[in-house]
Short mmCIF file of N, CA, C and O in Angstrom, two decimals:
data_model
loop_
_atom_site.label_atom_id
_atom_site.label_comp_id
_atom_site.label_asym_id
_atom_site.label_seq_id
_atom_site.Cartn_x
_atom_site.Cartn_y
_atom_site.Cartn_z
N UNK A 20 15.42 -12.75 1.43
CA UNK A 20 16.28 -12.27 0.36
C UNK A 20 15.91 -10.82 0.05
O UNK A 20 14.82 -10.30 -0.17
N UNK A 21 17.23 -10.29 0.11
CA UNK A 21 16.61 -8.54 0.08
C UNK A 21 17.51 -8.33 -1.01
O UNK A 21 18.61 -8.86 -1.16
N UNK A 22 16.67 -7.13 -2.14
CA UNK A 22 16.97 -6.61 -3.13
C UNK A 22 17.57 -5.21 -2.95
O UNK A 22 16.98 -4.29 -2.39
N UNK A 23 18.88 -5.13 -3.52
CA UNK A 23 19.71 -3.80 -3.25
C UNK A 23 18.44 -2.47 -4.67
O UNK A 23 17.89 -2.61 -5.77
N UNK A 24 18.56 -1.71 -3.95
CA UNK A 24 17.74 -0.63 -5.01
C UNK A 24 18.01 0.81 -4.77
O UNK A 24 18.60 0.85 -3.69
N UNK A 25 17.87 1.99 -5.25
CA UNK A 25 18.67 3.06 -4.67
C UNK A 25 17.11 4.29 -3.97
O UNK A 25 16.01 4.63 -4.41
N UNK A 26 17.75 4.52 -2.99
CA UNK A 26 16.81 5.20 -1.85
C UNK A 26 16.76 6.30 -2.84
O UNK A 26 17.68 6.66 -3.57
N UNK A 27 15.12 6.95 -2.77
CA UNK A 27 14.83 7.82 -3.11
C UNK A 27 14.91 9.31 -2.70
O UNK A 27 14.75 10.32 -3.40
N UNK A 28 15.24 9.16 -1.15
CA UNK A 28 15.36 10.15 -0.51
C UNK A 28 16.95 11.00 -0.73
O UNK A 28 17.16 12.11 -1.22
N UNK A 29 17.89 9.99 -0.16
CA UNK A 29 19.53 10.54 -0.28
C UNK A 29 20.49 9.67 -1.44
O UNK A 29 21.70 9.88 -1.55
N UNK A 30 19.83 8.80 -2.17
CA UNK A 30 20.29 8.65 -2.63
C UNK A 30 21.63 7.10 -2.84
O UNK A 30 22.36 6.66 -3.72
N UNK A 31 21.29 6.79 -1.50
CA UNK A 31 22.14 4.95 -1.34
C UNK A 31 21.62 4.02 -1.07
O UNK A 31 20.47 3.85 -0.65
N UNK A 32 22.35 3.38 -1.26
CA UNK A 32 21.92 1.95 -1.55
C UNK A 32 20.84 1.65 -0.02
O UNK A 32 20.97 1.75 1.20
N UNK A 33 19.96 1.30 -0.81
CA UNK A 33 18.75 0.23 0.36
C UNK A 33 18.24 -0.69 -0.15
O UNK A 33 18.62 -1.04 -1.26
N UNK A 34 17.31 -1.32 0.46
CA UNK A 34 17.23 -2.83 0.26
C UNK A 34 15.44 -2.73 0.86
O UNK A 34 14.96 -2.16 1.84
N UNK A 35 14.74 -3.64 -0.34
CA UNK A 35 13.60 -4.18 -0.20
C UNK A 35 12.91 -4.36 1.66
O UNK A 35 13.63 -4.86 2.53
N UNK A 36 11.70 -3.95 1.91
CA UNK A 36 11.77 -5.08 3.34
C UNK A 36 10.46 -4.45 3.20
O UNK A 36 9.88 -3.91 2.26
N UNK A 37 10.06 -4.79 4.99
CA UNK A 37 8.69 -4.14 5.09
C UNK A 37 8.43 -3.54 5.87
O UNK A 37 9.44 -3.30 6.53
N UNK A 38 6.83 -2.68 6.64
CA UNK A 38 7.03 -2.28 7.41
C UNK A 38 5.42 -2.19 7.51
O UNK A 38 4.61 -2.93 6.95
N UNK A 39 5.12 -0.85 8.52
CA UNK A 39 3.75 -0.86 8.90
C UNK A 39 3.22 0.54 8.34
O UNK A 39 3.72 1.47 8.98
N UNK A 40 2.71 0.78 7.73
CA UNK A 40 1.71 2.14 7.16
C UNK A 40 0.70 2.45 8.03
O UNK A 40 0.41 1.72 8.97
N UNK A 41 -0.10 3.96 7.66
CA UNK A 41 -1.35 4.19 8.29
C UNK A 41 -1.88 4.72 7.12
O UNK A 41 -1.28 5.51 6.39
N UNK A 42 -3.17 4.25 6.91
CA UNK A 42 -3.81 4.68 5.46
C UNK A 42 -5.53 4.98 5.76
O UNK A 42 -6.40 4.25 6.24
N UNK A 43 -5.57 6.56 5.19
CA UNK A 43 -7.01 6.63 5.31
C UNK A 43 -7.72 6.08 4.13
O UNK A 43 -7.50 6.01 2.92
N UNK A 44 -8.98 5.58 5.22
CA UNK A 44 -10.42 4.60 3.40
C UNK A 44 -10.54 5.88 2.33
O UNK A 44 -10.82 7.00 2.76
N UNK A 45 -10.40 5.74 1.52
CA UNK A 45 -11.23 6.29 0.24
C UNK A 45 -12.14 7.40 0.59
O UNK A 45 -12.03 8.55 0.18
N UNK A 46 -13.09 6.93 1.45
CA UNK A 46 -14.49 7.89 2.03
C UNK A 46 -13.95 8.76 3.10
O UNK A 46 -14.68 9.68 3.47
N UNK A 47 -12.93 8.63 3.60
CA UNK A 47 -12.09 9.53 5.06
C UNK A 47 -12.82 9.18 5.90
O UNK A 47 -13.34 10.15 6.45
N UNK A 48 -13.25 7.92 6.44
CA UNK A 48 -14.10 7.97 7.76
C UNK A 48 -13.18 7.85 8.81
O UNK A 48 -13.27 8.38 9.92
N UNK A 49 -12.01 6.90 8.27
CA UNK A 49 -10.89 6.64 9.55
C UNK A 49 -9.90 6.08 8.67
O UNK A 49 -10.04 5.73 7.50
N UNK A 50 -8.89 6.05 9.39
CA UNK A 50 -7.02 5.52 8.93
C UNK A 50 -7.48 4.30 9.68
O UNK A 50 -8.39 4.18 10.50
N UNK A 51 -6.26 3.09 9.01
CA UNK A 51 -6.19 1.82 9.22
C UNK A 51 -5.04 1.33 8.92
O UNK A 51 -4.48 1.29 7.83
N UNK A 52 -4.61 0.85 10.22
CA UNK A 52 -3.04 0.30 10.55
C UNK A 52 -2.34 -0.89 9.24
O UNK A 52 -2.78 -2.01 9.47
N UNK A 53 -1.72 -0.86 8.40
CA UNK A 53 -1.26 -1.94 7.13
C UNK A 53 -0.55 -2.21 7.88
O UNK A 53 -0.16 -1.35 8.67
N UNK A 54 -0.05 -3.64 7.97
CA UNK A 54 1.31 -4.41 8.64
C UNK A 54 2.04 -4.80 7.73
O UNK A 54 1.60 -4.87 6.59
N UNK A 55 3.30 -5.12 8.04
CA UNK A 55 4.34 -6.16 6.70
C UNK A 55 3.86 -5.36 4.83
O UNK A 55 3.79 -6.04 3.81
N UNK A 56 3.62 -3.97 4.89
CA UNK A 56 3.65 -3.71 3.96
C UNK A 56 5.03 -3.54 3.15
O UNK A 56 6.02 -3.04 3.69
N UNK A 57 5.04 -3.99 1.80
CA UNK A 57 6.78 -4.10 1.54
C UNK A 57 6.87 -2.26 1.14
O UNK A 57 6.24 -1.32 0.67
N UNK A 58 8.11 -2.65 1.72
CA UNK A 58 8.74 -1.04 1.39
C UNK A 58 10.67 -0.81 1.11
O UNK A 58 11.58 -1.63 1.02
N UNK A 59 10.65 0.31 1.05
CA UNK A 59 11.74 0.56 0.81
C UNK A 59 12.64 0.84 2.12
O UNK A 59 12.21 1.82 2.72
N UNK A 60 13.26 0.51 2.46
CA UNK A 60 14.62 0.66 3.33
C UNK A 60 16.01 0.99 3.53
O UNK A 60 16.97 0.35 3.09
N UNK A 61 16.04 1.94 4.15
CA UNK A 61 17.51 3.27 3.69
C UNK A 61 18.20 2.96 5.00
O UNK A 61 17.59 3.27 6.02
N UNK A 62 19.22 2.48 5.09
CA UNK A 62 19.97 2.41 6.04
C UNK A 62 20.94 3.67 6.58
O UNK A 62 21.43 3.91 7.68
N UNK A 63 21.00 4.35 5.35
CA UNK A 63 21.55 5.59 5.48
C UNK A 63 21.14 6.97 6.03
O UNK A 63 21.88 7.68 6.71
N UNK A 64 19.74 7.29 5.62
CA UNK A 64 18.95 8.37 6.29
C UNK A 64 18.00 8.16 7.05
O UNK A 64 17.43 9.04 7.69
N UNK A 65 17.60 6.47 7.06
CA UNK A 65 16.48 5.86 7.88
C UNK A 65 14.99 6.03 7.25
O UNK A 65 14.02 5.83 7.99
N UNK A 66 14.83 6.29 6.24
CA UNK A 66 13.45 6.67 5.71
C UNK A 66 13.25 5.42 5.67
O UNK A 66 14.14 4.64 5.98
N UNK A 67 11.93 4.97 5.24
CA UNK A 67 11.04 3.10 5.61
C UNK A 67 9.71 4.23 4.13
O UNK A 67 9.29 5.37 4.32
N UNK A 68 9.51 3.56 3.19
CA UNK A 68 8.81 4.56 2.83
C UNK A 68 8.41 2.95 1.42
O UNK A 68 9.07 1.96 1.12
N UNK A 69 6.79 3.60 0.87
CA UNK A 69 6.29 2.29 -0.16
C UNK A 69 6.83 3.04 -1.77
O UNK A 69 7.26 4.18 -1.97
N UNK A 70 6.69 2.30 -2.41
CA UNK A 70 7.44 2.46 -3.59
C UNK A 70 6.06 3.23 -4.15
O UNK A 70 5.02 3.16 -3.50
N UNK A 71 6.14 4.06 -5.56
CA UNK A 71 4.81 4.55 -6.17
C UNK A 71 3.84 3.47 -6.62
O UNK A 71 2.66 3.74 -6.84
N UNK A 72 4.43 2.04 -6.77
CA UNK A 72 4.01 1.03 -7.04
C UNK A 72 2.93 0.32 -6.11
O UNK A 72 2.02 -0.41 -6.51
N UNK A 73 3.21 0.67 -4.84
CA UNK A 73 2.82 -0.06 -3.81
C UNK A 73 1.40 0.67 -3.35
O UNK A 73 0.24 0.38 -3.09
N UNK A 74 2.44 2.05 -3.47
CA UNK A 74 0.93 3.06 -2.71
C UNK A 74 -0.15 2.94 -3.62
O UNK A 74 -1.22 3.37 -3.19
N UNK A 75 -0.14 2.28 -5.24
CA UNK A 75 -1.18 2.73 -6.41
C UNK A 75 -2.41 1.55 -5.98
O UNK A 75 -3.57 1.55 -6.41
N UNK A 76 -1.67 0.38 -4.82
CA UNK A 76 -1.71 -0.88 -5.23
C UNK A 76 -2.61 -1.12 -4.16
O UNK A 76 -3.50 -1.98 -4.15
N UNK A 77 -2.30 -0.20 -3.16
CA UNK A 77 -2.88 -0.09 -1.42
C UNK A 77 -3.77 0.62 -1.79
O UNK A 77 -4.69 0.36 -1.02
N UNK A 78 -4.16 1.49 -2.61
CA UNK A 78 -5.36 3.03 -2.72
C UNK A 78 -6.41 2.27 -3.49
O UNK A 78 -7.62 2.35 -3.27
N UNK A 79 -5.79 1.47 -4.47
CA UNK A 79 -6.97 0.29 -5.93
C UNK A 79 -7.29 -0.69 -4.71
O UNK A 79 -8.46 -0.53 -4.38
N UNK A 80 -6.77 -1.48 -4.07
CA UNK A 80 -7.36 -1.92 -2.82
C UNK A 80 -8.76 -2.10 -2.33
O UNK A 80 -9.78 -2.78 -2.30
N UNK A 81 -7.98 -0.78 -1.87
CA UNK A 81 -9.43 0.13 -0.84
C UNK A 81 -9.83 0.41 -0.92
O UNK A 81 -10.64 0.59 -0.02
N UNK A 82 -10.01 1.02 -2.38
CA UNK A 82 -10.82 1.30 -2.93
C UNK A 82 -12.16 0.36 -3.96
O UNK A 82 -13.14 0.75 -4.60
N UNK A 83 -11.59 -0.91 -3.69
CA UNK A 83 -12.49 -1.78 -4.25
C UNK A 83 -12.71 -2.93 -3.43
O UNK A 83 -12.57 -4.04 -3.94
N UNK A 84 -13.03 -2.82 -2.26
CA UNK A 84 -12.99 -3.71 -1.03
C UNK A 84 -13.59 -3.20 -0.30
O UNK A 84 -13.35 -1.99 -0.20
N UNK A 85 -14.71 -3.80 0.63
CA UNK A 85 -15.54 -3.49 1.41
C UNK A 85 -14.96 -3.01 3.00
O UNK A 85 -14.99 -3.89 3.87
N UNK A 86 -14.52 -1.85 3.33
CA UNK A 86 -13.75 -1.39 3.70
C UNK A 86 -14.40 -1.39 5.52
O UNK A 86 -13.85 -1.22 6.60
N UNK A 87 -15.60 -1.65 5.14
CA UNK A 87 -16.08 -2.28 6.70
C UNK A 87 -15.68 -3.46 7.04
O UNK A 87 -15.55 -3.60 8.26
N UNK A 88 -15.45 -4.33 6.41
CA UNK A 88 -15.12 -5.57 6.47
C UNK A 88 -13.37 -5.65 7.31
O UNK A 88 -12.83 -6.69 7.70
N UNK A 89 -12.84 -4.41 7.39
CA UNK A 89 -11.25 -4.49 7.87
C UNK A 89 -11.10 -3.41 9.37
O UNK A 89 -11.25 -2.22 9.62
N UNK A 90 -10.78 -4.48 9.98
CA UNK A 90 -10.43 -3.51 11.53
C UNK A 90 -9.95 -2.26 11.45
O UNK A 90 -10.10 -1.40 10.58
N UNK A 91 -9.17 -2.23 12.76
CA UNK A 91 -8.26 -0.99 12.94
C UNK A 91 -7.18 -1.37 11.74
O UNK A 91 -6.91 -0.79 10.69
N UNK A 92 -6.71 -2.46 12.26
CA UNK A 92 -5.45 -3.28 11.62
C UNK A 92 -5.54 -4.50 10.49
O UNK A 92 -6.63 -5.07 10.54
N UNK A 93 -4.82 -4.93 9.68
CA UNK A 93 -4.89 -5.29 8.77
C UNK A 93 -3.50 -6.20 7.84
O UNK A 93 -3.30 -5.61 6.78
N UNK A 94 -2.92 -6.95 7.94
CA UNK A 94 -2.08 -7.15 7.00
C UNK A 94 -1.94 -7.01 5.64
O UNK A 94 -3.00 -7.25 5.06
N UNK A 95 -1.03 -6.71 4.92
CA UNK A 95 -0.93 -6.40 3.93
C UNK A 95 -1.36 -7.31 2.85
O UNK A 95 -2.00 -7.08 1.82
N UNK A 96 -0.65 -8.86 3.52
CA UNK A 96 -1.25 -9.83 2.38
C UNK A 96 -2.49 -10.16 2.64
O UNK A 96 -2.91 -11.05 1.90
N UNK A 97 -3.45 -9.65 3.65
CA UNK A 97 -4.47 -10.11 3.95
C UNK A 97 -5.39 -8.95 3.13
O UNK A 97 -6.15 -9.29 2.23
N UNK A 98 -5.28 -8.08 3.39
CA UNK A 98 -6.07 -6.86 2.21
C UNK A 98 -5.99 -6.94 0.78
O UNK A 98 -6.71 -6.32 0.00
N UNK A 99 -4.98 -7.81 0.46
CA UNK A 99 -4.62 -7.91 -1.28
C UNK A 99 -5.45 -8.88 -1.53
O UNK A 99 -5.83 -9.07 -2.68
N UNK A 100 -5.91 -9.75 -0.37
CA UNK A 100 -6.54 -11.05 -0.45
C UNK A 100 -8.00 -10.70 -0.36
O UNK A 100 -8.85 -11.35 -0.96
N UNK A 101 -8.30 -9.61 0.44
CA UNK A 101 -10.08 -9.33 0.41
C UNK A 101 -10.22 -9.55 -1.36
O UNK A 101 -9.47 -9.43 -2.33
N UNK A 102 -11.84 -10.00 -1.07
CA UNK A 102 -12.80 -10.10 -2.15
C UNK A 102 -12.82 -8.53 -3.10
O UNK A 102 -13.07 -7.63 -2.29
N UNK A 103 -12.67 -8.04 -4.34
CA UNK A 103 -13.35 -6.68 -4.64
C UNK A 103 -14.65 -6.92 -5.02
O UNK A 103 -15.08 -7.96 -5.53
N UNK A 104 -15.35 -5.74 -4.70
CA UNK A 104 -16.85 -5.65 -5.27
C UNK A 104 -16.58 -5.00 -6.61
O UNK A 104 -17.65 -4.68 -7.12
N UNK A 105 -15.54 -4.69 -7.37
CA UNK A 105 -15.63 -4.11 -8.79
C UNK A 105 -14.31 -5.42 -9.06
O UNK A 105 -13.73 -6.10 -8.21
N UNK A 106 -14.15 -5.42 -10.50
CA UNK A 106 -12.90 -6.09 -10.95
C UNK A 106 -11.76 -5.21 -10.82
O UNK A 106 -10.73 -5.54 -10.23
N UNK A 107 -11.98 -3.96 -11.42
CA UNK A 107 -11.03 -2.91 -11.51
C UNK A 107 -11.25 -1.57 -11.05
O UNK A 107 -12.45 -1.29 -11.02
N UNK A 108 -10.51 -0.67 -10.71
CA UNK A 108 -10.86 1.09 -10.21
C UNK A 108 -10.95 1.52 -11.15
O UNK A 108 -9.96 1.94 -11.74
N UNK A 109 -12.22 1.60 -11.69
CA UNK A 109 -13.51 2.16 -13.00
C UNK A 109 -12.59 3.94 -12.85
O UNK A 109 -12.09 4.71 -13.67
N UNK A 110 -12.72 3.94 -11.78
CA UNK A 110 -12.41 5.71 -11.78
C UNK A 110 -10.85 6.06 -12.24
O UNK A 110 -10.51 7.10 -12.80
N UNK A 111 -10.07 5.08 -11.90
CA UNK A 111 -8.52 5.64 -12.81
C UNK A 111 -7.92 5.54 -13.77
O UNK A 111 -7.62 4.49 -14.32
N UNK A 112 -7.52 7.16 -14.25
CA UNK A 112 -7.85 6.96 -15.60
C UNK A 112 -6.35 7.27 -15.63
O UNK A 112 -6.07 7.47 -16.81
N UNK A 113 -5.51 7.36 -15.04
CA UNK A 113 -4.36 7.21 -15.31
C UNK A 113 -3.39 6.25 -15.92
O UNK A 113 -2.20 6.49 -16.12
N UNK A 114 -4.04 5.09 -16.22
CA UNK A 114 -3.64 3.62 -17.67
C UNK A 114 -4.45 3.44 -18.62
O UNK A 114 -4.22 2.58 -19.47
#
């Protein structure tokens, strides 16, 4: 079930889905392949891109997850699922 929502890029109608990211750790030692991350989908200009929601959600993550513990690659629901070593990202002070 896909949700109609309006593309950020041009402006029409797209629809919920997912896709694959590349995201560097926190520390920059290396990027790591996200799979089935949900994203946004533009049928119109083709952009595939994560909502500000998503990226806040992927960075608090990885940032609180033992980041050796994850391959090259990674699923999305499988990284939301790692253990954190903090409850919360102590460092953002943006809420």
């Amino acid at each position: 079930m896909s949700r109609e929502i309006t593309c950020e890029w041009c402006g029409a109608e797209a629809t919920i889905g997912s896709g694959t990211v590349y995201w560097e750790l926190p520390d920059g030692t290396r990027a790591i392949e996200i799979t089935e991350a949900p994203a946004v989908v533009c049928s119109d200009c083709e952009m595939v891109y994560q909502t500000d929601e998503v990226t806040k959600e992927i960075e608090d993550q990885l940032f609180l997850v033992d980041t050796k513990k994850i391959g090259s690659s990674i699923g999305f629901k499988e990284l939301m699922e790692m253990p954190r070593l903090l409850k919360r990202n102590y460092f953002d002070f943006s809420s």
